Amino acid sequence: PASPRPATTGSAVLQAVPEAGDVISEAIRSVFVDKKAEAAMKAFFPGTLSSAAVDHKVRRVLYPRGFTPQNTLFATSTCPDEVNSRTGELVDTLKERWGENFLLGGLGGVPFTGKAGFSAYAHHVPATGKLFVLFAPHVGIE
C-alpha cells in the first residue's frame, strides 16, 4: 500500500492535535527572536506562553461554555504599543479566531473608554451573545 502524502499527514496531525501547530510555530519563531531577550523572559517570567498557546487555551475554556465566533464580540484593552498589533502576536491571533475586535484602548492595558465605551461595546454584542475582553499590559525586555 502507498504511504500517505506528507502534506496530507501533516494536515491530519494538526487537525487531530492543534497544539502540534504551536510546537511548529515556536520552532520557527525561535529562529527570529532575540536570544538574550528570550532568555531574560524565561528567567524572569517562567511559564510564559506563546500567543498560539494562549489562543488554544482560551478556545479550550470558552468553546465548551458556548462562546463561538458567531455569538461572541471580542474586545481588547491592551497597551497601544506597536508590538501588540503585529501579525502573529496575541491580539492578532485572537482576532483571527474571534473575528472583529472592539478596541477599548489604554496605556498599560487600562481601558480608556469608560462607561460610554463599555456601553457601546455591549450594544454591539449579538443578541443573547457573549463578551470576551482581553486585558493585557505588556512588559518590554531588552
N, CA and C atoms as an extended XYZ file, in Angstrom:
426
Properties=species:S:1:pos:R:3:atomname:S:1:resname:S:1:resid:I:1 pbc="F F F"
N         0.820       -1.192        0.000 N   PRO     1
C         0.000        0.000        0.000 CA  PRO     1
C         0.865        1.257        0.000 C   PRO     1
N         0.380        2.263       -0.690 N   ALA     2
C         1.110        3.529       -0.760 CA  ALA     2
C         1.001        4.261        0.573 C   ALA     2
N         2.086        4.918        0.978 N   SER     3
C         2.049        5.685        2.232 CA  SER     3
C         1.394        7.036        1.967 C   SER     3
N         0.791        7.629        3.011 N   PRO     4
C         0.123        8.918        2.825 CA  PRO     4
C         1.111        9.999        2.402 C   PRO     4
N         0.613       10.957        1.650 N   ARG     5
C         1.459       12.074        1.243 CA  ARG     5
C         1.777       12.918        2.466 C   ARG     5
N         3.000       13.478        2.578 N   PRO     6
C         3.383       14.247        3.763 CA  PRO     6
C         2.435       15.401        4.078 C   PRO     6
N         1.977       16.146        3.069 N   ALA     7
C         1.083       17.277        3.333 CA  ALA     7
C        -0.223       16.792        3.947 C   ALA     7
N        -0.737       15.684        3.445 N   THR     8
C        -1.982       15.132        3.974 CA  THR     8
C        -1.777       14.665        5.408 C   THR     8
N        -0.674       14.002        5.658 N   THR     9
C        -0.368       13.520        7.003 CA  THR     9
C        -0.209       14.691        7.960 C   THR     9
N         0.524       15.727        7.545 N   GLY    10
C         0.727       16.903        8.387 CA  GLY    10
C        -0.583       17.587        8.720 C   GLY    10
N        -1.467       17.736        7.737 N   SER    11
C        -2.766       18.359        7.971 CA  SER    11
C        -3.587       17.547        8.947 C   SER    11
N        -3.537       16.236        8.806 N   ALA    12
C        -4.292       15.367        9.704 CA  ALA    12
C        -3.783       15.495       11.130 C   ALA    12
N        -2.466       15.576       11.302 N   VAL    13
C        -1.890       15.726       12.638 CA  VAL    13
C        -2.326       17.047       13.247 C   VAL    13
N        -2.270       18.145       12.473 N   LEU    14
C        -2.642       19.453       13.002 CA  LEU    14
C        -4.123       19.533       13.349 C   LEU    14
N        -4.965       18.812       12.596 N   GLN    15
C        -6.389       18.797       12.926 CA  GLN    15
C        -6.645       17.966       14.180 C   GLN    15
N        -5.948       16.862       14.321 N   ALA    16
C        -6.150       15.981       15.470 CA  ALA    16
C        -5.536       16.564       16.739 C   ALA    16
N        -4.402       17.217       16.609 N   VAL    17
C        -3.678       17.767       17.754 CA  VAL    17
C        -3.271       19.204       17.426 C   VAL    17
N        -4.189       20.190       17.630 N   PRO    18
C        -3.872       21.573       17.267 CA  PRO    18
C        -2.603       22.097       17.928 C   PRO    18
N        -2.272       21.573       19.115 N   GLU    19
C        -1.080       22.027       19.820 CA  GLU    19
C         0.196       21.690       19.053 C   GLU    19
N         0.127       20.731       18.128 N   ALA    20
C         1.297       20.412       17.307 CA  ALA    20
C         1.691       21.637       16.501 C   ALA    20
N         0.700       22.422       16.088 N   GLY    21
C         0.984       23.667       15.374 CA  GLY    21
C         1.737       24.646       16.245 C   GLY    21
N         1.438       24.645       17.561 N   ASP    22
C         2.158       25.516       18.492 CA  ASP    22
C         3.629       25.153       18.527 C   ASP    22
N         3.913       23.870       18.561 N   VAL    23
C         5.299       23.402       18.607 CA  VAL    23
C         6.029       23.854       17.341 C   VAL    23
N         5.372       23.700       16.201 N   ILE    24
C         5.981       24.107       14.932 CA  ILE    24
C         6.168       25.619       14.904 C   ILE    24
N         5.137       26.372       15.313 N   SER    25
C         5.221       27.836       15.334 CA  SER    25
C         6.350       28.304       16.243 C   SER    25
N         6.462       27.695       17.415 N   GLU    26
C         7.522       28.072       18.349 CA  GLU    26
C         8.900       27.760       17.782 C   GLU    26
N         9.024       26.637       17.088 N   ALA    27
C        10.304       26.280       16.484 CA  ALA    27
C        10.705       27.317       15.432 C   ALA    27
N         9.737       27.746       14.634 N   ILE    28
C        10.020       28.759       13.609 CA  ILE    28
C        10.306       30.099       14.276 C   ILE    28
N         9.484       30.470       15.266 N   ARG    29
C         9.653       31.749       15.962 CA  ARG    29
C        11.022       31.840       16.620 C   ARG    29
N        11.497       30.730       17.169 N   SER    30
C        12.764       30.739       17.893 CA  SER    30
C        13.950       31.115       17.010 C   SER    30
N        13.805       30.958       15.703 N   VAL    31
C        14.861       31.339       14.770 CA  VAL    31
C        14.975       32.856       14.684 C   VAL    31
N        13.860       33.571       14.865 N   PHE    32
C        13.821       35.007       14.629 CA  PHE    32
C        13.890       35.876       15.872 C   PHE    32
N        13.747       35.307       17.051 N   VAL    33
C        13.709       36.130       18.265 CA  VAL    33
C        15.109       36.464       18.750 C   VAL    33
N        15.186       37.506       19.545 N   ASP    34
C        16.430       37.913       20.181 CA  ASP    34
C        16.724       36.903       21.297 C   ASP    34
N        17.810       36.187       21.169 N   LYS    35
C        18.124       35.099       22.112 CA  LYS    35
C        18.288       35.603       23.547 C   LYS    35
N        18.932       36.770       23.731 N   LYS    36
C        19.115       37.304       25.088 CA  LYS    36
C        17.771       37.715       25.698 C   LYS    36
N        16.928       38.348       24.901 N   ALA    37
C        15.611       38.757       25.412 CA  ALA    37
C        14.782       37.524       25.757 C   ALA    37
N        14.862       36.499       24.938 N   GLU    38
C        14.120       35.259       25.192 CA  GLU    38
C        14.593       34.604       26.491 C   GLU    38
N        15.910       34.586       26.709 N   ALA    39
C        16.463       34.012       27.938 CA  ALA    39
C        16.011       34.817       29.162 C   ALA    39
N        16.010       36.163       29.041 N   ALA    40
C        15.558       37.008       30.153 CA  ALA    40
C        14.084       36.771       30.446 C   ALA    40
N        13.284       36.656       29.384 N   MET    41
C        11.855       36.414       29.582 CA  MET    41
C        11.642       35.106       30.339 C   MET    41
N        12.334       34.054       29.926 N   LYS    42
C        12.173       32.757       30.590 CA  LYS    42
C        12.668       32.796       32.025 C   LYS    42
N        13.723       33.582       32.291 N   ALA    43
C        14.271       33.672       33.645 CA  ALA    43
C        13.354       34.458       34.578 C   ALA    43
N        12.816       35.593       34.096 N   PHE    44
C        12.024       36.475       34.949 CA  PHE    44
C        10.523       36.199       34.900 C   PHE    44
N        10.081       35.525       33.847 N   PHE    45
C         8.662       35.206       33.698 CA  PHE    45
C         8.511       33.736       33.309 C   PHE    45
N         8.897       32.824       34.216 N   PRO    46
C         8.795       31.406       33.881 CA  PRO    46
C         7.336       31.016       33.618 C   PRO    46
N         7.149       30.131       32.685 N   GLY    47
C         5.798       29.694       32.351 CA  GLY    47
C         5.128       30.555       31.295 C   GLY    47
N         5.872       31.513       30.752 N   THR    48
C         5.326       32.371       29.709 CA  THR    48
C         4.844       31.514       28.542 C   THR    48
N         3.700       31.892       27.977 N   LEU    49
C         3.123       31.144       26.859 CA  LEU    49
C         3.178       31.962       25.580 C   LEU    49
N         3.259       31.279       24.473 N   SER    50
C         3.210       31.951       23.174 CA  SER    50
C         1.782       32.399       22.889 C   SER    50
N         1.634       33.273       21.919 N   SER    51
C         0.297       33.729       21.520 CA  SER    51
C        -0.559       32.559       21.074 C   SER    51
N         0.018       31.654       20.298 N   ALA    52
C        -0.737       30.490       19.810 CA  ALA    52
C        -1.169       29.598       20.977 C   ALA    52
N        -0.299       29.412       21.959 N   ALA    53
C        -0.660       28.583       23.112 CA  ALA    53
C        -1.789       29.222       23.918 C   ALA    53
N        -1.742       30.544       24.095 N   VAL    54
C        -2.822       31.241       24.810 CA  VAL    54
C        -4.124       31.089       24.033 C   VAL    54
N        -4.062       31.258       22.718 N   ASP    55
C        -5.245       31.100       21.879 CA  ASP    55
C        -5.867       29.721       22.061 C   ASP    55
N        -5.052       28.688       22.046 N   HIS    56
C        -5.582       27.327       22.211 CA  HIS    56
C        -6.176       27.122       23.597 C   HIS    56
N        -5.537       27.663       24.624 N   LYS    57
C        -6.085       27.521       25.981 CA  LYS    57
C        -7.408       28.268       26.125 C   LYS    57
N        -7.482       29.467       25.578 N   VAL    58
C        -8.723       30.246       25.624 CA  VAL    58
C        -9.834       29.489       24.902 C   VAL    58
N        -9.521       28.962       23.732 N   ARG    59
C       -10.514       28.200       22.955 CA  ARG    59
C       -11.006       27.000       23.748 C   ARG    59
N       -10.083       26.254       24.371 N   ARG    60
C       -10.472       25.060       25.130 CA  ARG    60
C       -11.352       25.398       26.330 C   ARG    60
N       -11.203       26.597       26.887 N   VAL    61
C       -12.026       27.005       28.028 CA  VAL    61
C       -13.357       27.602       27.569 C   VAL    61
N       -13.324       28.468       26.557 N   LEU    62
C       -14.536       29.197       26.184 CA  LEU    62
C       -15.483       28.426       25.272 C   LEU    62
N       -14.980       27.640       24.347 N   TYR    63
C       -15.879       26.903       23.441 CA  TYR    63
C       -16.861       26.006       24.202 C   TYR    63
N       -16.400       25.214       25.177 N   PRO    64
C       -17.356       24.375       25.914 CA  PRO    64
C       -18.392       25.186       26.707 C   PRO    64
N       -18.112       26.447       26.950 N   ARG    65
C       -19.042       27.315       27.676 CA  ARG    65
C       -19.977       28.068       26.721 C   ARG    65
N       -19.950       27.690       25.452 N   GLY    66
C       -20.871       28.267       24.486 CA  GLY    66
C       -20.382       29.503       23.753 C   GLY    66
N       -19.134       29.900       23.970 N   PHE    67
C       -18.584       31.038       23.235 CA  PHE    67
C       -18.187       30.568       21.837 C   PHE    67
N       -18.655       31.262       20.817 N   THR    68
C       -18.272       30.960       19.432 CA  THR    68
C       -17.974       32.274       18.724 C   THR    68
N       -17.265       32.231       17.609 N   PRO    69
C       -17.035       33.478       16.861 CA  PRO    69
C       -18.349       34.126       16.389 C   PRO    69
N       -19.389       33.330       16.246 N   GLN    70
C       -20.667       33.864       15.774 CA  GLN    70
C       -21.460       34.595       16.876 C   GLN    70
N       -21.281       34.197       18.139 N   ASN    71
C       -22.096       34.803       19.197 CA  ASN    71
C       -21.288       35.636       20.190 C   ASN    71
N       -20.006       35.824       19.914 N   THR    72
C       -19.127       36.500       20.863 CA  THR    72
C       -18.483       37.719       20.216 C   THR    72
N       -18.473       38.829       20.945 N   LEU    73
C       -17.754       40.007       20.468 CA  LEU    73
C       -16.474       40.136       21.278 C   LEU    73
N       -15.371       40.056       20.585 N   PHE    74
C       -14.037       40.151       21.164 CA  PHE    74
C       -13.664       41.626       21.290 C   PHE    74
N       -13.125       42.005       22.435 N   ALA    75
C       -12.646       43.368       22.650 CA  ALA    75
C       -11.274       43.311       23.294 C   ALA    75
N       -10.490       44.343       23.043 N   THR    76
C        -9.159       44.388       23.637 CA  THR    76
C        -8.947       45.686       24.395 C   THR    76
N        -8.276       45.544       25.507 N   SER    77
C        -7.791       46.671       26.274 CA  SER    77
C        -6.316       46.391       26.502 C   SER    77
N        -5.543       46.752       25.510 N   THR    78
C        -4.103       46.484       25.546 CA  THR    78
C        -3.342       47.785       25.337 C   THR    78
N        -2.128       47.797       25.765 N   CYS    79
C        -1.271       48.954       25.544 CA  CYS    79
C        -1.159       49.192       24.035 C   CYS    79
N        -1.239       50.449       23.579 N   PRO    80
C        -1.228       50.725       22.145 CA  PRO    80
C         0.137       50.581       21.479 C   PRO    80
N         1.146       50.144       22.193 N   ASP    81
C         2.466       49.955       21.609 CA  ASP    81
C         2.377       49.085       20.363 C   ASP    81
N         3.194       49.405       19.373 N   GLU    82
C         3.132       48.680       18.098 CA  GLU    82
C         3.411       47.184       18.230 C   GLU    82
N         4.117       46.752       19.250 N   VAL    83
C         4.388       45.317       19.391 CA  VAL    83
C         3.106       44.521       19.641 C   VAL    83
N         2.070       45.190       20.142 N   ASN    84
C         0.820       44.487       20.420 CA  ASN    84
C        -0.069       44.321       19.190 C   ASN    84
N         0.295       44.961       18.089 N   SER    85
C        -0.545       44.858       16.897 CA  SER    85
C         0.145       44.147       15.739 C   SER    85
N         1.271       43.549       15.998 N   ARG    86
C         1.983       42.828       14.940 CA  ARG    86
C         1.281       41.524       14.585 C   ARG    86
N         1.424       41.138       13.331 N   THR    87
C         0.871       39.876       12.854 CA  THR    87
C         1.449       38.722       13.673 C   THR    87
N         0.575       37.840       14.121 N   GLY    88
C         1.005       36.666       14.871 CA  GLY    88
C         1.095       36.869       16.375 C   GLY    88
N         1.010       38.122       16.828 N   GLU    89
C         1.032       38.366       18.269 CA  GLU    89
C        -0.370       38.112       18.830 C   GLU    89
N        -0.527       38.217       20.135 N   LEU    90
C        -1.745       37.763       20.804 CA  LEU    90
C        -3.024       38.426       20.278 C   LEU    90
N        -3.043       39.747       20.164 N   VAL    91
C        -4.263       40.426       19.707 CA  VAL    91
C        -4.628       39.948       18.304 C   VAL    91
N        -3.642       39.901       17.411 N   ASP    92
C        -3.888       39.447       16.041 CA  ASP    92
C        -4.363       37.994       16.013 C   ASP    92
N        -3.741       37.156       16.802 N   THR    93
C        -4.104       35.734       16.849 CA  THR    93
C        -5.540       35.547       17.341 C   THR    93
N        -5.898       36.238       18.410 N   LEU    94
C        -7.264       36.118       18.928 CA  LEU    94
C        -8.281       36.746       17.977 C   LEU    94
N        -7.902       37.844       17.328 N   LYS    95
C        -8.801       38.469       16.352 CA  LYS    95
C        -9.055       37.510       15.185 C   LYS    95
N        -8.047       36.763       14.773 N   GLU    96
C        -8.221       35.770       13.705 CA  GLU    96
C        -9.262       34.726       14.096 C   GLU    96
N        -9.255       34.302       15.344 N   ARG    97
C       -10.204       33.283       15.798 CA  ARG    97
C       -11.601       33.868       16.013 C   ARG    97
N       -11.676       35.022       16.684 N   TRP    98
C       -12.963       35.553       17.126 CA  TRP    98
C       -13.581       36.556       16.155 C   TRP    98
N       -12.821       37.003       15.176 N   GLY    99
C       -13.355       37.961       14.204 CA  GLY    99
C       -13.069       39.379       14.629 C   GLY    99
N       -14.078       40.168       14.617 N   GLU   100
C       -13.993       41.596       14.923 CA  GLU   100
C       -13.338       41.861       16.275 C   GLU   100
N       -12.671       43.016       16.375 N   ASN   101
C       -12.032       43.420       17.620 CA  ASN   101
C       -12.529       44.808       17.995 C   ASN   101
N       -13.271       44.912       19.086 N   PHE   102
C       -13.748       46.203       19.577 CA  PHE   102
C       -12.637       46.759       20.458 C   PHE   102
N       -12.078       47.901       20.091 N   LEU   103
C       -10.945       48.470       20.817 CA  LEU   103
C       -11.402       49.288       22.013 C   LEU   103
N       -10.976       48.859       23.192 N   LEU   104
C       -11.267       49.609       24.415 CA  LEU   104
C       -10.071       50.469       24.804 C   LEU   104
N        -8.915       50.203       24.182 N   GLY   105
C        -7.709       51.010       24.299 CA  GLY   105
C        -7.141       51.170       25.682 C   GLY   105
N        -6.001       51.835       25.756 N   GLY   106
C        -5.469       52.226       27.041 CA  GLY   106
C        -4.013       51.919       27.284 C   GLY   106
N        -3.304       52.898       27.832 N   LEU   107
C        -1.921       52.683       28.236 CA  LEU   107
C        -1.864       51.650       29.349 C   LEU   107
N        -0.923       50.761       29.274 N   GLY   108
C        -0.775       49.745       30.299 CA  GLY   108
C        -1.924       48.749       30.330 C   GLY   108
N        -2.773       48.774       29.304 N   GLY   109
C        -3.889       47.845       29.243 CA  GLY   109
C        -5.153       48.334       29.916 C   GLY   109
N        -5.098       49.500       30.584 N   VAL   110
C        -6.281       50.025       31.260 CA  VAL   110
C        -7.218       50.631       30.219 C   VAL   110
N        -8.484       50.222       30.184 N   PRO   111
C        -9.403       50.761       29.178 CA  PRO   111
C        -9.669       52.252       29.386 C   PRO   111
N        -9.601       53.016       28.295 N   PHE   112
C        -9.862       54.450       28.353 CA  PHE   112
C       -11.300       54.781       27.983 C   PHE   112
N       -12.084       53.805       27.594 N   THR   113
C       -13.405       54.085       27.046 CA  THR   113
C       -14.435       54.481       28.089 C   THR   113
N       -14.238       54.094       29.328 N   GLY   114
C       -15.173       54.447       30.385 CA  GLY   114
C       -16.546       53.820       30.196 C   GLY   114
N       -17.503       54.371       30.909 N   LYS   115
C       -18.865       53.843       30.896 CA  LYS   115
C       -19.476       53.903       29.492 C   LYS   115
N       -19.270       54.996       28.790 N   ALA   116
C       -19.831       55.155       27.440 CA  ALA   116
C       -19.244       54.122       26.481 C   ALA   116
N       -17.940       53.883       26.575 N   GLY   117
C       -17.290       52.911       25.696 CA  GLY   117
C       -17.764       51.493       25.954 C   GLY   117
N       -17.876       51.124       27.228 N   PHE   118
C       -18.360       49.782       27.545 CA  PHE   118
C       -19.828       49.619       27.140 C   PHE   118
N       -20.592       50.692       27.254 N   SER   119
C       -21.981       50.653       26.820 CA  SER   119
C       -22.056       50.445       25.305 C   SER   119
N       -21.205       51.147       24.557 N   ALA   120
C       -21.166       50.967       23.097 CA  ALA   120
C       -20.765       49.537       22.758 C   ALA   120
N       -19.780       49.027       23.455 N   TYR   121
C       -19.334       47.638       23.244 CA  TYR   121
C       -20.495       46.677       23.481 C   TYR   121
N       -21.172       46.839       24.595 N   ALA   122
C       -22.282       45.944       24.939 CA  ALA   122
C       -23.392       45.995       23.888 C   ALA   122
N       -23.602       47.158       23.288 N   HIS   123
C       -24.646       47.285       22.269 CA  HIS   123
C       -24.262       46.622       20.938 C   HIS   123
N       -22.997       46.307       20.757 N   HIS   124
C       -22.548       45.638       19.534 CA  HIS   124
C       -22.546       44.112       19.662 C   HIS   124
N       -22.734       43.609       20.856 N   VAL   125
C       -22.738       42.166       21.080 CA  VAL   125
C       -24.006       41.575       20.456 C   VAL   125
N       -23.883       40.434       19.762 N   PRO   126
C       -25.075       39.808       19.180 CA  PRO   126
C       -26.129       39.507       20.252 C   PRO   126
N       -27.402       39.491       19.838 N   ALA   127
C       -28.495       39.157       20.769 CA  ALA   127
C       -28.193       37.820       21.424 C   ALA   127
N       -28.381       37.728       22.700 N   THR   128
C       -28.050       36.562       23.536 CA  THR   128
C       -26.590       36.139       23.348 C   THR   128
N       -25.761       37.116       22.988 N   GLY   129
C       -24.351       36.830       22.746 CA  GLY   129
C       -23.503       36.939       23.996 C   GLY   129
N       -22.207       36.866       23.773 N   LYS   130
C       -21.254       36.852       24.871 CA  LYS   130
C       -20.176       37.901       24.638 C   LYS   130
N       -19.578       38.354       25.732 N   LEU   131
C       -18.486       39.328       25.689 CA  LEU   131
C       -17.188       38.630       26.044 C   LEU   131
N       -16.134       38.968       25.331 N   PHE   132
C       -14.812       38.433       25.640 CA  PHE   132
C       -13.835       39.605       25.575 C   PHE   132
N       -13.315       40.019       26.743 N   VAL   133
C       -12.402       41.156       26.812 CA  VAL   133
C       -11.006       40.662       27.187 C   VAL   133
N       -10.035       41.036       26.365 N   LEU   134
C        -8.637       40.760       26.673 CA  LEU   134
C        -8.060       42.019       27.313 C   LEU   134
N        -7.648       41.902       28.559 N   PHE   135
C        -6.974       42.981       29.285 CA  PHE   135
C        -5.514       42.565       29.355 C   PHE   135
N        -4.635       43.348       28.753 N   ALA   136
C        -3.244       42.890       28.703 CA  ALA   136
C        -2.233       44.026       28.613 C   ALA   136
N        -1.615       44.353       29.732 N   PRO   137
C        -0.440       45.203       29.631 CA  PRO   137
C         0.696       44.360       29.056 C   PRO   137
N         1.786       44.964       28.704 N   HIS   138
C         2.917       44.177       28.239 CA  HIS   138
C         4.178       44.635       28.958 C   HIS   138
N         5.162       43.775       28.898 N   VAL   139
C         6.446       44.052       29.530 CA  VAL   139
C         7.503       44.051       28.451 C   VAL   139
N         8.311       45.089       28.408 N   GLY   140
C         9.395       45.138       27.438 CA  GLY   140
C        10.659       44.543       28.034 C   GLY   140
N        11.341       43.727       27.259 N   ILE   141
C        12.584       43.108       27.723 CA  ILE   141
C        13.666       43.421       26.701 C   ILE   141
N        14.783       43.944       27.163 N   GLU   142
C        15.913       44.215       26.280 CA  GLU   142
C        17.039       43.277       26.586 C   GLU   142
